[in-house]
Structures are given as structure tokens and as C-alpha cells.
């Protein structure tokens, strides 16, 4: 399963709502195997969302995920300065367990 | 307490070998699948290998199949990655991660801080 993220880069202001898209080459039964991660420079990735829409414990509620089939989105509402990072989607349904190419979010 | 701590990275010549280790704490290591994920400089994340709780099943990305071996010692709560025939393109930060496969949905939910492997002549 190939994952295509868009955009690869976005710049937004504090308080904005941003949406990142992840499109899969195959979508049957993918939903519970779709996760989102946040990675800041020089740090390990951090799990934000699993099963497409379930928020990992401790993750702020301004992060949300949705989607089904081949199309998934990560939304950050009320963007904060600490949200500056690169975001990756991942599928864990079939091997190889692939990641999307990443979306770098910059705060204006 | 940091749940996953990697070690063993370093600089090696092409064709050489390295063994990465990852020590786990704070969770029931023997009950969980584990994985290695790497990130080349300036690039995205790449899954490398998985291993089942008891070590009976292992999966690899094609580019490392036959060169890398993932293993574990549940008595020591440790995960390993033996890397042989290293290539320049294996240069990356290697992360140890817990593969949490639960009914509600799978994810890599715990990550180490990473260890750096540099393959250069």
C-alpha cells in the first residue's frame, strides 16, 4: 500500500485550522490500520492518532483525524506555535509497513 | 524512566557490520511486537523490520532482507538489529519502537530516542 501525503509543506498562522491529507493506493479495511505521527527536529516521532480517528492519550484535542477507504485527513484546529513539526501518516495493514512522505508545518 | 533506549550506533565502512540494541522498561516487553524504523538524513521515516512477541515471526523491508536480522531477548527486555553488508544508503537514525497491535487499531506507540548509523568510506 502506497501512501501519498499532501501538501508536502504548509505555512499557517497561530489560530488557523490546517488539514493534511493522506491518500492510500488501496483502502479496503485500512481504517483501523491508519496512524498519524508528529516529529519535531532532532526528536523521535510521537504517535498522535491511531485507527484513523482515535486520539492517543495525552494528545491535545485540537488534533483530530478522519477518513475511510483510501482518503484520510489530519486536522489541527487552533494551530499553536508548538505544532511546528513534520507530520506523517502510516499504514500498518500490509507489509511493508509504509509511511507517507511527510508534511512540514511552519508557523508564520 | 525512558521506556526505550537504543545503543550501538556508530561509523562503519561499506560492507561492515553493526549491532544495534534497544533496552525496554516500564511495559511488558515480552507481550509486545517490536520494530525498527529508520530515517536517513533529511528524509522521511522508513519501517525496517518487525518481530513478534516470541520471536517466531519476523518481517523486513526488501532493501535490508538478507542483510539485517532483528532479534530479541525477552529475559533481558532487549531488542536487537544485526546489520551486515552495510551500504552507504543505510546511513540513518535508527529508532526502536513498540508495535502496539490491539483490537482498536495498530500503531507504533512508544519510541526510543534513536541511534545514528553512518556508513562511509
Short mmCIF file of C-alpha atoms in Angstrom, two decimals:
data_model
loop_
_atom_site.label_atom_id
_atom_site.label_comp_id
_atom_site.label_asym_id
_atom_site.label_seq_id
_atom_site.Cartn_x
_atom_site.Cartn_y
_atom_site.Cartn_z
CA UNK A 1 0.00 0.00 0.00
CA UNK A 2 1.49 3.35 -1.06
CA UNK A 3 0.65 6.47 0.91
CA UNK A 4 0.69 9.94 -0.66
CA UNK A 5 0.55 12.93 1.65
CA UNK A 6 -0.36 16.44 0.62
CA UNK A 7 0.72 19.11 0.84
CA UNK A 8 4.41 18.43 1.49
CA UNK A 9 4.74 21.86 3.12
CA UNK A 10 2.33 24.36 4.54
CA UNK A 11 2.67 27.66 6.32
CA UNK A 12 -0.12 28.90 8.58
CA UNK A 13 -0.72 31.34 11.39
CA UNK A 14 -1.40 30.73 15.04
CA UNK A 15 -5.09 30.05 15.47
CA UNK A 16 -5.58 28.71 11.94
CA UNK A 17 -7.16 25.40 11.08
CA UNK A 18 -4.95 23.21 8.91
CA UNK A 19 -5.68 19.96 7.14
CA UNK A 20 -3.23 17.35 5.91
CA UNK A 21 -4.34 14.63 3.51
CA UNK A 22 -3.11 11.06 3.19
CA UNK A 23 -4.24 9.02 0.20
CA UNK A 24 -3.69 5.28 0.06
CA UNK A 25 -3.29 3.16 -3.07
CA UNK A 26 -5.62 0.57 -1.57
CA UNK A 27 -8.27 1.25 1.04
CA UNK A 28 -10.20 -1.88 1.87
CA UNK A 29 -10.12 -2.44 5.61
CA UNK A 30 -7.44 0.21 6.07
CA UNK A 31 -9.14 2.46 8.58
CA UNK A 32 -8.09 0.70 11.80
CA UNK A 33 -4.54 0.42 10.47
CA UNK A 34 -4.01 4.11 9.70
CA UNK A 35 -1.95 6.19 12.16
CA UNK A 36 -0.59 9.73 12.31
CA UNK A 37 2.68 10.90 13.90
CA UNK A 38 4.28 14.22 14.72
CA UNK A 39 8.04 14.67 14.54
CA UNK A 40 9.98 17.71 15.67
CA UNK A 41 13.56 18.34 14.50
CA UNK A 42 16.08 16.07 16.21
CA UNK A 43 13.36 14.18 18.07
CA UNK A 44 11.68 10.80 17.74
CA UNK A 45 8.24 10.62 16.17
CA UNK A 46 5.26 10.83 18.51
CA UNK A 47 2.00 8.97 17.96
CA UNK A 48 -0.94 11.35 17.62
CA UNK A 49 -3.79 9.27 16.23
CA UNK A 50 -4.44 5.61 15.53
CA UNK A 51 -7.30 3.84 13.80
CA UNK A 52 -7.67 6.97 11.67
CA UNK A 53 -9.53 8.96 14.31
CA UNK A 54 -8.67 7.78 17.83
CA UNK A 55 -6.61 10.32 19.74
CA UNK A 56 -3.64 8.86 21.62
CA UNK A 57 -3.68 9.63 25.34
CA UNK A 58 -2.19 12.99 26.24
CA UNK A 59 -2.52 14.46 22.75
CA UNK A 60 -4.31 17.84 22.70
CA UNK A 61 -7.89 17.77 21.45
CA UNK A 62 -7.11 20.31 18.71
CA UNK A 63 -5.72 17.34 16.78
CA UNK A 64 -8.28 15.18 15.02
CA UNK A 65 -8.34 12.53 12.33
CA UNK A 66 -10.96 11.34 9.93
CA UNK A 67 -11.41 9.36 6.77
CA UNK A 68 -12.12 5.95 5.38
CA UNK A 69 -11.28 3.86 2.36
CA UNK A 70 -8.36 5.44 0.58
CA UNK A 71 -8.63 9.03 1.90
CA UNK A 72 -7.67 10.25 5.36
CA UNK A 73 -7.10 13.65 6.94
CA UNK A 74 -5.32 15.05 9.97
CA UNK A 75 -6.74 18.35 11.15
CA UNK A 76 -5.15 20.77 13.57
CA UNK A 77 -7.64 23.33 14.75
CA UNK A 78 -6.44 26.48 16.53
CA UNK A 79 -2.82 25.96 15.41
CA UNK A 80 -0.27 26.63 18.17
CA UNK A 81 3.43 27.54 17.93
CA UNK A 82 4.41 24.15 19.36
CA UNK A 83 2.65 22.43 16.45
CA UNK A 84 5.52 23.36 14.15
CA UNK A 85 6.70 19.92 13.05
CA UNK A 86 6.57 17.32 10.31
CA UNK A 87 3.55 15.04 10.25
CA UNK A 88 3.47 11.52 8.83
CA UNK A 89 0.68 9.08 8.13
CA UNK A 90 1.39 5.34 8.30
CA UNK A 91 -0.40 2.18 7.27
CA UNK A 92 0.02 -0.98 9.35
CA UNK A 93 -2.27 -3.23 7.31
CA UNK A 94 0.16 -4.87 4.91
CA UNK A 95 3.90 -5.33 4.63
CA UNK A 96 5.94 -3.28 4.03
CA UNK A 97 4.52 -1.02 6.74
CA UNK A 98 4.85 2.28 4.96
CA UNK A 99 4.81 5.92 5.89
CA UNK A 100 3.65 8.86 3.84
CA UNK A 101 6.25 11.30 2.63
CA UNK A 102 5.55 13.80 5.39
CA UNK A 103 4.06 17.27 5.66
CA UNK A 104 6.12 20.03 7.19
CA UNK A 105 4.00 22.58 9.03
CA UNK A 106 5.53 26.01 9.54
CA UNK A 107 4.09 28.71 11.76
CA UNK A 108 4.07 32.12 10.08
CA UNK B 1 12.34 6.43 33.17
CA UNK B 2 12.76 6.31 29.39
CA UNK B 3 10.88 3.28 28.06
CA UNK B 4 13.16 2.54 25.09
CA UNK B 5 16.88 3.27 24.94
CA UNK B 6 18.89 2.43 21.83
CA UNK B 7 22.63 1.97 21.61
CA UNK B 8 25.24 0.59 19.26
CA UNK B 9 25.26 3.18 16.52
CA UNK B 10 28.46 4.48 15.03
CA UNK B 11 30.51 4.95 11.92
CA UNK B 12 31.41 1.98 9.75
CA UNK B 13 32.82 1.37 6.29
CA UNK B 14 30.70 -0.03 3.48
CA UNK B 15 30.49 -3.80 3.79
CA UNK B 16 30.92 -3.63 7.55
CA UNK B 17 28.63 -4.70 10.37
CA UNK B 18 26.98 -3.16 13.39
CA UNK B 19 24.65 -4.46 16.07
CA UNK B 20 22.06 -2.12 17.47
CA UNK B 21 20.48 -2.74 20.85
CA UNK B 22 17.33 -1.38 22.47
CA UNK B 23 16.61 -1.81 26.16
CA UNK B 24 12.96 -1.61 27.19
CA UNK B 25 11.47 -0.74 30.55
CA UNK B 26 8.14 0.28 32.02
CA UNK B 27 5.99 -2.09 29.96
CA UNK B 28 5.65 -5.83 29.46
CA UNK B 29 8.21 -6.22 26.70
CA UNK B 30 7.64 -9.96 26.25
CA UNK B 31 3.98 -9.34 25.37
CA UNK B 32 4.58 -6.91 22.54
CA UNK B 33 5.67 -6.92 18.93
CA UNK B 34 8.64 -4.63 18.40
CA UNK B 35 10.05 -2.85 15.37
CA UNK B 36 12.91 -0.80 13.98
CA UNK B 37 12.28 2.34 11.94
CA UNK B 38 15.00 4.45 10.33
CA UNK B 39 15.32 7.96 8.98
CA UNK B 40 18.04 8.94 6.53
CA UNK B 41 19.41 12.49 6.86
CA UNK B 42 16.79 14.98 5.70
CA UNK B 43 14.40 12.22 4.65
CA UNK B 44 11.20 10.65 5.89
CA UNK B 45 10.53 7.64 8.06
CA UNK B 46 11.12 4.10 6.78
CA UNK B 47 10.00 0.93 8.53
CA UNK B 48 12.87 -1.58 8.64
CA UNK B 49 11.75 -4.71 10.49
CA UNK B 50 9.23 -6.22 12.92
CA UNK B 51 9.41 -9.13 15.32
CA UNK B 52 6.63 -10.99 17.07
CA UNK B 53 6.43 -11.27 20.86
CA UNK B 54 8.12 -14.68 20.95
CA UNK B 55 10.43 -14.05 18.02
CA UNK B 56 8.67 -16.65 15.86
CA UNK B 57 7.77 -14.19 13.09
CA UNK B 58 9.98 -11.52 11.55
CA UNK B 59 9.36 -9.17 8.64
CA UNK B 60 11.75 -6.92 6.76
CA UNK B 61 11.66 -4.18 4.18
CA UNK B 62 13.04 -5.52 0.89
CA UNK B 63 16.12 -3.30 0.94
CA UNK B 64 17.51 -4.96 4.09
CA UNK B 65 16.24 -8.54 3.62
CA UNK B 66 19.16 -10.95 3.86
CA UNK B 67 21.50 -8.34 5.34
CA UNK B 68 19.75 -7.33 8.58
CA UNK B 69 18.43 -9.60 11.32
CA UNK B 70 16.01 -8.49 14.01
CA UNK B 71 16.02 -10.46 17.25
CA UNK B 72 15.02 -10.13 20.87
CA UNK B 73 15.82 -11.41 24.33
CA UNK B 74 12.68 -11.25 26.44
CA UNK B 75 14.56 -12.17 29.61
CA UNK B 76 16.66 -9.05 29.12
CA UNK B 77 13.80 -6.91 27.71
CA UNK B 78 16.05 -6.17 24.78
CA UNK B 79 15.62 -5.81 21.04
CA UNK B 80 18.46 -6.09 18.56
CA UNK B 81 19.23 -5.33 14.94
CA UNK B 82 22.24 -7.08 13.44
CA UNK B 83 23.27 -5.16 10.34
CA UNK B 84 25.68 -6.81 7.92
CA UNK B 85 26.96 -5.82 4.48
CA UNK B 86 26.19 -2.22 5.27
CA UNK B 87 25.77 0.23 2.43
CA UNK B 88 26.08 4.00 2.25
CA UNK B 89 22.29 4.17 1.85
CA UNK B 90 21.84 2.53 5.28
CA UNK B 91 23.08 5.75 6.87
CA UNK B 92 20.27 6.89 9.13
CA UNK B 93 18.97 7.39 12.63
CA UNK B 94 17.54 4.06 13.75
CA UNK B 95 14.58 4.08 16.14
CA UNK B 96 13.35 1.22 18.26
CA UNK B 97 9.58 1.25 18.65
CA UNK B 98 6.80 -0.79 20.19
CA UNK B 99 4.32 -2.12 17.68
CA UNK B 100 1.03 -1.96 19.55
CA UNK B 101 -1.39 -4.25 17.73
CA UNK B 102 -4.65 -4.02 19.60
CA UNK B 103 -8.22 -4.67 18.55
CA UNK B 104 -8.96 -0.97 18.36
CA UNK B 105 -6.13 -0.27 15.96
CA UNK B 106 -2.42 -0.73 15.36
CA UNK B 107 0.31 1.85 15.86
CA UNK B 108 3.91 2.41 16.85
CA UNK B 109 3.12 3.96 20.21
CA UNK B 110 6.42 4.07 22.10
CA UNK B 111 9.66 5.27 20.52
CA UNK B 112 13.28 5.41 21.60
CA UNK B 113 15.45 8.46 21.12
CA UNK B 114 17.29 6.90 18.19
CA UNK B 115 20.86 5.86 17.48
CA UNK B 116 22.85 7.11 14.49
CA UNK B 117 24.48 4.82 11.96
CA UNK B 118 26.89 6.33 9.43
CA UNK B 119 28.23 4.19 6.61
CA UNK B 120 31.11 5.92 4.90
CA UNK B 121 34.46 5.14 3.38
#
